[in-house]
Each structure stands twice: as C-alpha cells, then as structure tokens.
C-alpha cells in the first residue's frame, strides 16, 4: 500500500479535517471532516481543485498556503470556515509536502484542528485577565495592602498604606512591621504563627504614623504558604474615624453618667432636706400641741388659783384670829386657876374637870394643830402661787433689754441654799449682748432648771452653766451629771403635771412653765439626756424680738 493511500484510510474516520493533494494541487483525497466545510458537501474530491469546493476567496487563501508548503516543506495557517450546520469554525491547518520514490516533491498532506473553542477560551481568558489586572490595580491604588514575611519584614506595601503610615515604599521594604508603630497583641502573634492555608484572621490594630499621629486599622490577614516560606497578605480598613466617634461616644456616656450622678446627688440632698423639714414640721407640731395643752391648763390653773385664793385667804386669817382667841382663853383660864385657893373645893373640881377632858393635852395639841394648819395654808398658798405663775396671772410683763448673766447670777443666789450642799456650779460665760426679754420670767426658767438639776444629783455632782452667741441667737446651756432622764420620759417632761418625784416633792409644773415662757420669747428648749450620765438643757433665745 503506498503511503498516501494508507494515510487516507486512517484519516477517513478522523474527527479532524484531512486531505492530500498532488504537486499540481489537485485533490487526491479528503476525509468527511473536510467535506463538512466544502460548499457542495462532496465525497469525490479526486482531481478537483480548491476552487471546485470552496468560494473563490477561501479557495485562494487555501491555495496560497498549499503553494507555500510545496516550497517550504511545512506550513501552518488559521482559517475561518462555515460547516454544514452553518457554524463558523476556526481551523488551524498544518501541511507537509511529501516525496515520490525518486525523491521528487509529489504533493502535500494536510491536517486541520478545530481551534474555535481554544480561541473563545483564550479571548475569555484575556478578558478575565485584563479585568483582574484592572481590579488589582484599582485595589492596590486604593486599599491598604501589605505583604510581609514571617519575620515581619515587608515584601510589599500599597500606595495608600504608605500614605497612611507616612513611610515610603522604599523605607517600608527596608524595615519590619514591628518597627513602624503598629502594636500587636501577644494573642495575635501566636495566631499568625499557627495559621493554616485558607484560614483567615481578622484583627484590629492601633498604630502611630511616622509623624506621630494615631490611626486604627481593621485587617484581614490571609497566609500565603509555600513549601519554603510563609508570607502574610493583609488588607486593611482605616477605622480611625469610627474609633474616634466611639471614643467621643464613650466620653459622652461618661459625661452623662457623671451628670446623672450629680442629679442623683442633688436629689439625695433635696431628699435629706425634705426629711429634715419633715422632722422640723413634726417638732413644730409637737410644740404646737404642747403650747395648746399649756394654754388650756393655764386657763384651768388660773381658775383654780382664783377659786382657792379667797377661801385660803379667809381660812388663813381665821386661823390667825382663832389662834389669838385661843391664846386669850388660855390666859384667862390660867389667870382664873391661879386665883383659886389650892385646897378649895373649886380648885379641886377644876382640876378634876381638866383631867377628865385632858386639858393639858388639848392645850398643847391646839397650838400644834394651829402650827400645822398654818403650815398647810402656807403650802396651799405656795401651790396657788405656782398655779398663778403657771398661768402668769400676775406676772409683770416688762419687756426690756436685759443682761442674761446678771439674771443667772441673781437666780443662783436664790437657789444657793437648795443646791449648795450637793452641787458645785461651774460657769463658762461667753460674750453676750443684751437680750430683749422679760428677765423675771427667764429667771424663773433658770430657777426651775437649776432646782431640777440639783434634785437629779443624788449625792455630789456638778452643774455647768455656759453661754454663747450664735448669729442672731444666744444659747444658755445647763448641764448636770445627775441621774439623767429615762428615754421613755424624755417626750413627757414638758407636759404639765408630769413628775417622777414623790408626792409633796414635785408638782410637774416647772418645765411646762419654763417651756411656755421660752416660747413667748420666740426661743426653744432642747434637752439631751442619758440615764446615769446626766442631762443638758439648751435654751435658745433670739437677741431681738421682731
Ligand atoms: N436635770 C434633770 N435631771 C433628771 N430629771 C429631770 C431633770 N429635769 C427635769 N427632770 C424630770 O422632769 C420631770 C418634770 O420636771 P418639772 O416639770 O420641773 O417637775 P418636777 O420638778 O416638779 O417634777 C421631773 O420630775 C424629772 O423626772
Ligand atoms: Mg421641777
């Protein structure tokens, strides 16, 4: 079998177009693949030329290639043809001339490969590549990108990164990520050591630019790992603005919290003020109640004093008269007795009568009855005087500018007898102006308090009296180290008739009287006491009366 025939047999069923021509470029054969592109879809190629099977223009182009191959030995060429389905295909034709037995060029063999797909793919690839290149360019022009080695040295830094960090590309390539103000946590350094291919790492970094300005980056790190090295591709966002906003917000929140705390404090202060006001109101209410009680008891006392005053007056004077009369009767009787003869019947009878009525006893008893009655009347008068004072029926209401120290001194003189055996009085006078007051009434108050103090001292004790001025008020303080007042009694001691003293010793009027007097002076009495330690009465008085 000669060679061309052999090839024609093999190529008959090839998917590629193939053909063979003689030296005058007439077809010896062509396979079905090539027939698919011929205009008359013929099977009988033998003897025909390109112009028999293709349009003139194409036939010419193929012919040119054939001629070139005859001379050069091989040729290659791309040609666009339409197949039987009307599809345009690009074929790459490879030709080779061949020789006969006597070594003369006797024709050409050709094989065509359909490279339409390759062309399309190539074009698409080229498009993609140029797109990628544009994107890459855009990215590196606009994004903060760095590539570093495992030791931190820079391989690459994009223009925006250079701009932000303040270093030139050349400077960065000579340095290390740890030397340009970027601060990394130990945790981050650990993570990039352990990162595996296809893993990513997202982190925030605070950094200082070459100029010393602070900036913040949020970075996505992708490792680029080969057999020999591990580099890191990092793309970052500049989050400085949002960090600053965050800080501002944080400060604002802090400010708000401080403001809120201040408001709370103000509220607490106001609350405390209100509580204090409330307490004062309660105190005032108590005082009002106290003064009302005083007023009605005062009226009662005034009535009683008035009612008792008259009878006690005439009982007193009657007893005086009775005493006189009795004395006269007794004188007369003793004169009559001594005029009688001692042994006379009259005398003996008189003696017997005297004995039967127990005359001597009666005589003695009458005088002691009179003394007791006088004492009783004196006590009743004392009570009436107390009641009068309490209701201030006949108090001399003279308001004058008085010296309080002088008042205390004169009162001390009066009570001296009552207190001198048990208590030592210690004075601590401050500078006091003259006070507008009814000094006789204030003296009464001092007296009541001093007497109470001495009553409270069981054996030996001390009474301290101190005075001082505070703004428009003065304070007179009486302190004793007596037995003190039981807590449950503290709220009652200013009540009229409240007393803890045995019958006949206390009237329970002293403090309520004092309370009323101080109230009329627009002042106040405070009491502090602890049982077993002592008691303090502070009297506050205004310097002037409005
Ligand atoms: N300095 C004091 N120490 C202890 N208790 C006192 C003192 N002052 C007053 N008291 C108590 O207050 C009560 C009332 O006093 P007061 O009104 O003067 O009446 P009185 O002295 O007649 O009992 C007294 O009975 C006593 O219990
Ligand atoms: Mg008293």
Coordinates of C-alpha atoms and ligand atoms in Angstrom, one line a residue:
X1 CA 0.0 0.0 0.0
X2 CA 1.5 3.4 -0.9
X3 CA 1.8 6.0 1.8
X4 CA -0.9 8.4 0.7
X5 CA -3.4 5.6 0.4
X6 CA -2.5 4.4 3.9
X7 CA -3.0 7.9 5.5
X8 CA -6.3 8.3 3.6
X9 CA -7.5 5.1 5.1
X10 CA -6.5 6.2 8.7
X11 CA -7.8 9.7 8.3
X12 CA -11.2 8.7 6.8
X13 CA -12.7 8.5 10.2
X14 CA -10.7 11.2 12.0
X15 CA -12.7 13.9 13.7
X16 CA -10.3 16.4 12.1
X17 CA -10.4 17.5 8.5
X18 CA -7.6 16.0 6.5
X19 CA -6.7 15.9 2.8
X20 CA -4.0 15.2 0.3
X21 CA -3.1 16.9 -3.0
X22 CA -0.7 16.2 -5.8
X23 CA 2.1 18.5 -6.9
X24 CA -0.3 20.4 -9.2
X25 CA -2.5 21.0 -6.1
X26 CA -5.4 18.7 -7.2
X27 CA -7.0 16.7 -4.5
X28 CA -6.0 13.0 -4.3
X29 CA -8.5 12.6 -1.3
X30 CA -10.1 14.4 1.6
X31 CA -12.0 12.9 4.5
X32 CA -15.5 13.6 5.8
X33 CA -14.2 16.2 8.2
X34 CA -13.0 18.4 5.3
X35 CA -16.2 17.6 3.3
X36 CA -18.2 19.2 6.1
X37 CA -16.7 22.6 5.1
X38 CA -16.9 22.2 1.3
X39 CA -19.7 24.2 -0.4
X40 CA -21.1 21.1 -2.3
X41 CA -20.5 18.6 0.6
X42 CA -18.9 16.2 -2.0
X43 CA -17.3 12.9 -1.3
X44 CA -15.5 12.7 -4.7
X45 CA -12.5 15.1 -4.2
X46 CA -10.2 13.3 -6.7
X47 CA -8.8 15.5 -9.3
X48 CA -10.6 18.7 -8.1
X49 CA -9.0 21.9 -7.1
X50 CA -9.9 24.2 -4.1
X51 CA -11.9 26.4 -6.5
X52 CA -14.2 23.5 -7.1
X53 CA -15.1 23.0 -3.5
X54 CA -14.8 26.5 -1.8
X55 CA -15.8 30.0 -2.5
X56 CA -13.2 31.9 -4.5
X57 CA -11.8 33.9 -1.7
X58 CA -11.4 31.0 0.6
X59 CA -10.1 28.8 -2.2
X60 CA -7.5 31.4 -2.9
X61 CA -6.4 31.6 0.7
X62 CA -6.1 27.7 1.0
X63 CA -4.2 27.7 -2.4
X64 CA -1.7 30.2 -1.1
X65 CA -1.0 28.0 1.9
X66 CA -0.6 25.0 -0.3
X67 CA 1.9 26.7 -2.6
X68 CA 3.9 28.0 0.3
X69 CA 4.1 24.4 1.7
X70 CA 5.2 23.0 -1.6
X71 CA 8.2 25.3 -1.5
X72 CA 8.9 25.5 2.2
X73 CA 8.1 21.9 3.2
X74 CA 5.6 22.8 6.0
X75 CA 3.1 25.5 6.6
X76 CA 0.6 26.5 9.2
X77 CA -2.3 28.8 8.9
X78 CA -5.6 29.7 10.6
X79 CA -8.7 29.9 8.5
X80 CA -12.3 30.6 9.3
X81 CA -14.8 28.3 7.6
X82 CA -18.6 27.6 7.9
X83 CA -19.6 24.0 8.4
X84 CA -22.7 22.1 7.1
X85 CA -24.7 23.3 10.2
X86 CA -23.9 26.9 9.3
X87 CA -21.5 27.3 12.3
X88 CA -18.4 29.3 11.8
X89 CA -15.3 27.4 13.0
X90 CA -11.7 28.4 13.1
X91 CA -9.4 25.7 11.8
X92 CA -5.7 25.6 12.1
X93 CA -4.2 23.8 9.1
X94 CA -0.9 22.0 9.3
X95 CA 0.6 21.0 6.0
X96 CA 3.6 19.0 4.9
X97 CA 4.9 18.2 1.4
X98 CA 5.9 14.6 0.5
X99 CA 8.2 12.9 -2.0
X100 CA 7.8 10.0 -4.5
X101 CA 10.3 7.1 -4.9
X102 CA 12.6 9.2 -6.9
X103 CA 12.7 11.9 -4.2
X104 CA 10.8 14.5 -6.1
X105 CA 8.1 16.5 -4.3
X106 CA 4.9 14.8 -5.3
X107 CA 2.3 16.6 -3.3
X108 CA 1.1 17.9 0.2
X109 CA -0.7 16.3 3.1
X110 CA -2.8 18.5 5.4
X111 CA -4.5 18.1 8.8
X112 CA -6.8 20.8 10.3
X113 CA -7.6 21.2 14.0
X114 CA -10.7 22.9 15.1
X115 CA -9.4 25.6 17.5
X116 CA -12.7 27.6 17.7
X117 CA -13.0 26.7 21.4
X118 CA -9.4 27.5 22.2
X119 CA -9.9 30.9 20.5
X120 CA -13.0 31.6 22.5
X121 CA -11.4 30.5 25.8
X122 CA -8.3 32.4 25.0
X123 CA -10.4 35.6 24.4
X124 CA -12.4 35.0 27.6
X125 CA -9.2 34.4 29.5
X126 CA -7.7 37.6 28.1
X127 CA -10.8 39.5 29.1
X128 CA -10.7 38.0 32.6
X129 CA -7.1 38.6 32.9
X130 CA -7.4 42.3 32.0
X131 CA -10.4 42.6 34.3
X132 CA -8.3 41.1 37.1
X133 CA -5.5 43.3 36.3
X134 CA -7.7 46.4 36.4
X135 CA -9.2 45.3 39.7
X136 CA -5.8 44.5 41.1
X137 CA -4.5 47.9 40.0
X138 CA -7.6 49.6 41.5
X139 CA -7.2 47.7 44.7
X140 CA -3.6 48.5 45.1
X141 CA -4.2 52.1 44.3
X142 CA -7.0 52.5 46.8
X143 CA -6.7 49.8 49.5
X144 CA -4.3 49.4 52.4
X145 CA -2.4 46.3 51.4
X146 CA 0.8 44.8 52.7
X147 CA 2.6 41.6 52.2
X148 CA 5.1 40.6 54.9
X149 CA 7.3 37.7 55.7
X150 CA 7.1 35.6 58.8
X151 CA 9.8 37.6 60.4
X152 CA 7.7 40.8 59.9
X153 CA 9.8 42.3 57.1
X154 CA 7.8 44.0 54.2
X155 CA 7.7 42.5 50.8
X156 CA 5.1 45.0 49.5
X157 CA 3.0 47.9 50.7
X158 CA 0.3 49.6 48.7
X159 CA 0.4 53.4 48.0
X160 CA -2.5 54.2 50.4
X161 CA -0.7 52.2 53.1
X162 CA 2.5 54.2 52.5
X163 CA 0.4 57.4 52.7
X164 CA -1.3 56.5 55.9
X165 CA 1.8 55.2 57.7
X166 CA 3.8 58.1 56.5
X167 CA 6.6 55.8 55.2
X168 CA 7.7 55.5 51.5
X169 CA 7.5 52.1 49.8
X170 CA 11.4 52.0 49.8
X171 CA 11.5 52.8 53.5
X172 CA 9.0 50.1 54.3
X173 CA 10.8 47.5 52.3
X174 CA 13.8 48.1 54.4
X175 CA 12.0 47.7 57.7
X176 CA 9.8 45.5 59.7
X177 CA 6.1 45.6 60.7
X178 CA 7.1 45.8 64.3
X179 CA 9.2 48.9 63.8
X180 CA 6.6 51.2 62.3
X181 CA 4.3 51.9 65.2
X182 CA 1.9 49.0 64.8
X183 CA 1.1 47.4 68.1
X184 CA 0.2 43.7 68.1
X185 CA -1.2 41.7 71.0
X186 CA 0.6 38.5 72.1
X187 CA -2.5 36.6 71.1
X188 CA -2.3 37.9 67.6
X189 CA 1.4 37.0 67.2
X190 CA 0.5 33.5 68.4
X191 CA -2.4 33.2 65.9
X192 CA -0.3 34.2 62.8
X193 CA 2.3 31.6 63.7
X194 CA -0.4 28.9 63.9
X195 CA -2.5 30.0 60.9
X196 CA -3.1 27.3 58.2
X197 CA -3.6 27.7 54.5
X198 CA -7.1 29.0 53.5
X199 CA -7.6 30.2 57.1
X200 CA -8.1 34.0 57.6
X201 CA -7.5 36.2 60.6
X202 CA -9.4 39.4 61.3
X203 CA -8.0 41.8 63.9
X204 CA -7.8 45.5 64.9
X205 CA -4.5 47.4 65.4
X206 CA -3.7 50.8 66.8
X207 CA -0.7 52.4 65.3
X208 CA 1.3 55.6 65.2
X209 CA 2.3 57.1 61.8
X210 CA 5.8 58.4 61.1
X211 CA 4.5 61.8 62.1
X212 CA 3.2 60.5 65.4
X213 CA -0.5 60.6 64.5
X214 CA -2.5 57.8 65.9
X215 CA -4.6 55.6 63.5
X216 CA -6.6 52.4 63.7
X217 CA -6.7 49.5 61.2
X218 CA -9.1 46.7 60.9
X219 CA -7.3 44.0 59.0
X220 CA -8.0 40.7 57.2
X221 CA -4.9 38.5 57.0
X222 CA -4.5 35.7 54.5
X223 CA -1.4 33.4 54.8
X224 CA 0.5 32.7 51.5
X225 CA 2.2 29.5 52.4
X226 CA 4.6 27.6 50.2
X227 CA 7.0 24.8 51.0
X228 CA 9.8 27.1 51.8
X229 CA 8.1 30.2 53.2
X230 CA 5.1 31.7 55.0
X231 CA 4.1 35.2 54.0
X232 CA 1.1 37.2 55.0
X233 CA -1.2 39.2 52.7
X234 CA -3.1 41.8 54.7
X235 CA -5.8 44.1 53.5
X236 CA -7.0 46.8 56.0
X237 CA -9.7 49.4 56.5
X238 CA -8.9 52.7 58.2
X239 CA -11.3 52.7 61.2
X240 CA -9.8 55.7 62.9
X241 CA -12.9 57.9 62.3
X242 CA -15.2 55.3 63.8
X243 CA -12.8 54.7 66.7
X244 CA -12.8 58.4 67.4
X245 CA -16.5 58.5 67.2
X246 CA -16.6 55.5 69.6
X247 CA -14.3 57.4 72.0
X248 CA -16.4 60.5 71.7
X249 CA -19.5 58.5 72.4
X250 CA -17.8 56.8 75.3
X251 CA -16.8 60.2 76.7
X252 CA -20.3 61.5 76.2
X253 CA -21.7 58.4 78.0
X254 CA -19.2 59.1 80.8
X255 CA -20.3 62.7 81.0
X256 CA -23.9 61.7 81.0
X257 CA -23.2 59.2 83.8
X258 CA -21.4 62.0 85.8
X259 CA -24.3 64.3 85.1
X260 CA -26.8 61.6 86.2
X261 CA -24.8 61.0 89.3
X262 CA -24.7 64.7 90.1
X263 CA -28.5 64.8 89.6
X264 CA -28.9 61.8 91.9
X265 CA -26.8 63.6 94.5
X266 CA -28.8 66.7 94.2
X267 CA -32.0 64.7 94.6
X268 CA -30.5 62.9 97.6
X269 CA -29.6 66.3 99.1
X270 CA -33.1 67.6 98.4
X271 CA -34.5 64.4 99.9
X272 CA -32.4 64.9 103.0
X273 CA -33.6 68.5 103.2
X274 CA -37.2 67.3 102.9
X275 CA -36.7 64.7 105.6
X276 CA -35.2 67.4 107.8
X277 CA -38.1 69.7 107.0
X278 CA -40.5 66.9 107.8
X279 CA -38.8 66.3 111.1
X280 CA -38.9 70.1 111.9
X281 CA -42.6 70.0 111.0
X282 CA -43.1 67.1 113.4
X283 CA -41.2 69.0 116.0
X284 CA -43.3 72.1 115.4
X285 CA -46.5 70.1 115.5
X286 CA -45.4 68.6 118.8
X287 CA -44.6 72.1 120.1
X288 CA -48.0 73.4 118.9
X289 CA -49.7 70.6 120.7
X290 CA -47.6 71.3 123.8
X291 CA -48.5 75.0 123.7
X292 CA -52.2 74.3 123.2
X293 CA -52.1 71.9 126.2
X294 CA -50.3 74.6 128.2
X295 CA -52.8 77.2 127.2
X296 CA -55.8 75.2 128.3
X297 CA -54.1 74.0 131.5
X298 CA -53.1 77.6 132.1
X299 CA -56.7 78.7 132.0
X300 CA -57.7 75.8 134.3
X301 CA -54.8 76.8 136.7
X302 CA -55.9 80.4 136.6
X303 CA -59.4 79.4 137.5
X304 CA -58.3 77.1 140.3
X305 CA -55.9 79.7 141.7
X306 CA -58.6 82.3 141.7
X307 CA -61.1 79.9 143.4
X308 CA -58.7 78.7 146.1
X309 CA -57.2 82.1 146.7
X310 CA -60.3 83.5 148.5
X311 CA -61.1 80.6 150.9
X312 CA -57.5 80.0 151.6
X313 CA -57.2 83.8 152.4
X314 CA -60.0 83.7 154.9
X315 CA -59.1 80.3 156.3
X316 CA -55.6 81.7 156.9
X317 CA -56.8 84.9 158.6
X318 CA -59.5 82.8 160.6
X319 CA -56.8 80.5 161.9
X320 CA -54.8 83.6 162.9
X321 CA -57.8 85.0 164.7
X322 CA -58.6 81.6 166.2
X323 CA -55.0 81.4 167.5
X324 CA -55.4 84.8 169.1
X325 CA -58.7 84.0 170.7
X326 CA -57.5 80.7 172.0
X327 CA -54.4 82.3 173.4
X328 CA -56.7 84.8 175.2
X329 CA -58.9 82.0 176.5
X330 CA -56.0 80.0 177.8
X331 CA -54.5 83.1 179.5
X332 CA -57.9 83.8 181.1
X333 CA -58.2 80.2 182.2
X334 CA -54.7 80.2 183.8
X335 CA -55.4 83.5 185.5
X336 CA -58.7 82.0 187.0
X337 CA -56.9 78.9 188.0
X338 CA -54.1 80.8 189.8
X339 CA -56.7 83.0 191.7
X340 CA -58.1 79.9 193.4
X341 CA -57.0 78.6 196.8
X342 CA -55.1 75.3 196.1
X343 CA -57.1 73.3 198.7
X344 CA -60.5 74.9 197.9
X345 CA -63.4 72.9 196.6
X346 CA -63.5 75.0 193.4
X347 CA -59.9 74.3 192.7
X348 CA -60.2 70.6 193.3
X349 CA -63.3 70.5 190.9
X350 CA -61.5 72.4 188.3
X351 CA -58.6 70.1 188.5
X352 CA -60.9 67.1 188.1
X353 CA -62.6 68.6 185.1
X354 CA -59.3 69.5 183.5
X355 CA -58.2 65.9 184.0
X356 CA -61.4 64.5 182.6
X357 CA -61.1 66.5 179.3
X358 CA -57.3 66.0 179.2
X359 CA -56.9 69.8 179.2
X360 CA -53.1 69.9 179.1
X361 CA -53.0 67.7 176.1
X362 CA -55.7 69.8 174.4
X363 CA -53.8 73.0 175.1
X364 CA -50.6 71.6 173.7
X365 CA -52.3 70.0 170.7
X366 CA -54.3 73.1 169.8
X367 CA -51.0 75.0 169.3
X368 CA -49.5 72.3 167.2
X369 CA -52.8 72.0 165.3
X370 CA -52.6 75.7 164.6
X371 CA -49.0 75.5 163.6
X372 CA -49.8 72.5 161.3
X373 CA -52.8 74.4 159.8
X374 CA -50.6 77.4 159.2
X375 CA -48.0 75.2 157.5
X376 CA -50.8 73.6 155.4
X377 CA -52.1 77.0 154.4
X378 CA -48.6 78.1 153.5
X379 CA -48.3 75.1 151.3
X380 CA -51.6 75.7 149.6
X381 CA -50.6 79.3 149.1
X382 CA -47.4 78.1 147.6
X383 CA -49.3 75.9 145.2
X384 CA -51.7 78.7 144.3
X385 CA -48.6 80.9 143.7
X386 CA -47.2 78.2 141.4
X387 CA -50.5 78.0 139.6
X388 CA -50.6 81.7 139.3
X389 CA -47.1 81.8 137.9
X390 CA -48.0 79.0 135.6
X391 CA -50.9 80.9 134.2
X392 CA -49.0 84.1 134.7
X393 CA -51.9 85.9 136.2
X394 CA -49.9 88.5 137.9
X395 CA -46.5 88.2 136.2
X396 CA -45.0 91.6 135.4
X397 CA -44.7 91.5 131.7
X398 CA -42.0 94.1 131.3
X399 CA -40.0 93.7 128.1
X400 CA -36.6 95.1 128.5
X401 CA -33.0 94.8 127.2
X402 CA -31.5 92.6 130.0
X403 CA -28.2 91.1 130.9
X404 CA -28.7 87.3 131.0
X405 CA -25.5 86.8 133.0
X406 CA -26.8 89.1 135.7
X407 CA -30.1 87.1 135.7
X408 CA -28.4 83.8 136.1
X409 CA -26.2 85.2 139.0
X410 CA -29.3 86.5 140.9
X411 CA -31.1 83.2 140.4
X412 CA -28.1 81.3 141.6
X413 CA -28.2 83.5 144.8
X414 CA -31.8 82.5 145.4
X415 CA -31.3 78.7 144.9
X416 CA -27.9 78.7 146.7
X417 CA -29.5 77.2 149.8
X418 CA -31.2 74.5 147.9
X419 CA -28.2 73.3 145.9
X420 CA -25.1 74.3 147.7
X421 CA -24.7 71.0 149.7
X422 CA -24.9 68.7 146.7
X423 CA -23.5 70.5 143.7
X424 CA -20.7 72.6 142.6
X425 CA -21.7 75.2 140.0
X426 CA -19.2 75.8 137.2
X427 CA -19.7 78.8 135.0
X428 CA -18.4 79.3 131.5
X429 CA -19.8 82.6 130.2
X430 CA -19.3 83.7 126.6
X431 CA -19.7 87.2 125.3
X432 CA -23.4 88.0 125.2
X433 CA -25.2 91.1 124.0
X434 CA -28.2 92.5 126.0
X435 CA -31.3 90.5 125.2
X436 CA -34.8 91.8 124.7
X437 CA -36.8 89.7 127.3
X438 CA -38.9 89.6 130.4
X439 CA -36.0 88.9 132.7
X440 CA -38.1 87.9 135.7
X441 CA -39.7 85.2 133.7
X442 CA -36.3 83.9 132.3
X443 CA -35.0 83.9 135.9
X444 CA -38.0 81.7 136.8
X445 CA -36.9 79.3 134.0
X446 CA -33.3 79.2 135.2
X447 CA -34.5 78.5 138.7
X448 CA -36.7 75.6 137.6
X449 CA -33.9 74.0 135.6
X450 CA -31.3 74.6 138.4
X451 CA -33.6 73.1 141.1
X452 CA -34.3 70.1 138.8
X453 CA -30.6 69.6 138.3
X454 CA -29.9 69.6 142.0
X455 CA -32.7 67.2 142.5
X456 CA -31.2 64.9 139.9
X457 CA -27.9 64.8 141.7
X458 CA -28.2 62.1 144.4
X459 CA -25.0 62.7 146.4
X460 CA -22.4 65.0 145.0
X461 CA -22.3 66.4 141.5
X462 CA -21.6 69.3 139.2
X463 CA -23.8 71.8 137.4
X464 CA -22.2 73.5 134.4
X465 CA -23.7 76.7 133.0
X466 CA -22.3 78.0 129.8
X467 CA -23.4 80.8 127.4
X468 CA -22.6 81.7 123.8
X469 CA -23.8 83.8 120.9
X470 CA -24.5 82.2 117.5
X471 CA -25.6 84.7 114.8
X472 CA -28.8 86.3 115.9
X473 CA -29.4 83.9 118.8
X474 CA -27.8 83.2 122.2
X475 CA -27.6 79.8 123.8
X476 CA -27.7 79.2 127.6
X477 CA -26.7 75.7 128.4
X478 CA -27.4 73.9 131.8
X479 CA -25.6 70.6 132.2
X480 CA -25.7 68.4 135.2
X481 CA -24.1 65.0 135.9
X482 CA -27.1 63.7 137.8
X483 CA -29.1 60.6 137.2
X484 CA -30.4 61.5 133.8
X485 CA -33.9 61.1 132.3
X486 CA -35.3 57.7 131.1
X487 CA -35.7 57.6 127.4
X488 CA -39.4 56.9 127.7
X489 CA -39.8 60.1 129.9
X490 CA -38.0 62.4 127.6
X491 CA -41.1 63.2 125.5
X492 CA -43.2 63.9 128.6
X493 CA -41.1 66.1 130.8
X494 CA -42.6 69.3 129.4
X495 CA -46.1 68.1 130.0
X496 CA -47.9 69.9 132.8
X497 CA -48.1 67.8 136.0
X498 CA -45.6 65.2 134.7
X499 CA -43.3 64.4 137.6
X500 CA -41.2 61.5 138.7
X501 CA -40.8 62.9 142.2
X502 CA -42.7 61.6 145.2
X503 CA -45.9 63.2 146.3
X504 CA -45.3 66.5 148.0
X505 CA -41.9 66.9 146.3
X506 CA -42.8 67.7 142.7
X507 CA -45.7 69.5 141.0
X508 CA -44.7 68.7 137.5
X509 CA -45.2 72.3 136.5
X510 CA -41.6 73.6 136.5
X511 CA -40.7 72.6 132.9
X512 CA -44.0 73.2 131.3
X513 CA -44.0 76.7 132.8
X514 CA -40.4 77.2 131.5
X515 CA -41.5 75.8 128.1
X516 CA -44.3 78.4 127.9
X517 CA -42.0 81.3 128.9
X518 CA -39.3 80.4 126.3
X519 CA -42.0 80.1 123.7
X520 CA -43.3 83.5 124.4
X521 CA -39.7 84.7 123.9
X522 CA -39.7 83.0 120.5
X523 CA -37.0 80.7 121.6
X524 CA -36.7 77.0 122.1
X525 CA -35.5 74.5 124.7
X526 CA -33.6 71.4 123.7
X527 CA -32.9 68.5 126.0
X528 CA -30.3 65.8 125.8
X529 CA -30.1 63.2 128.5
X530 CA -28.6 59.8 129.1
X531 CA -29.6 57.8 132.2
X532 CA -26.8 57.5 134.6
X533 CA -24.7 60.2 132.9
X534 CA -26.6 63.5 133.1
X535 CA -28.8 66.0 131.4
X536 CA -28.3 69.1 129.3
X537 CA -30.9 71.8 128.7
X538 CA -30.1 74.2 125.9
X539 CA -32.1 77.4 125.8
X540 CA -32.0 79.2 122.5
X541 CA -33.2 82.8 122.5
X542 CA -33.3 85.5 119.8
X543 CA -31.3 88.6 120.6
X544 CA -34.1 90.8 119.2
X545 CA -37.8 90.3 119.3
X546 CA -39.4 91.1 115.9
Ligands
LIG1 N1 -32.0 67.8 135.3 C1 -32.8 66.7 135.4 N2 -32.4 65.5 135.6 C2 -33.2 64.5 135.7 N3 -34.6 64.5 135.5 C3 -35.1 65.8 135.3 C4 -34.3 66.9 135.2 N4 -35.1 68.0 135.0 C5 -36.3 67.5 134.9 N5 -36.3 66.2 135.1 C6 -37.5 65.3 135.1 O1 -38.6 66.0 134.6 C7 -39.7 66.0 135.5 C8 -40.5 67.2 135.3 O2 -39.8 68.3 135.9 P1 -40.6 69.5 136.3 O3 -41.6 70.0 135.3 O4 -39.7 70.6 136.8 O5 -41.5 68.9 137.5 P2 -41.0 68.5 139.0 O6 -39.6 69.0 139.2 O7 -42.0 69.1 139.9 O8 -41.1 67.0 138.9 C9 -39.1 65.7 136.8 O9 -39.9 65.1 137.7 C10 -37.9 64.8 136.4 O10 -38.3 63.5 136.3
LIG2 MG1 -39.1 71.0 138.9

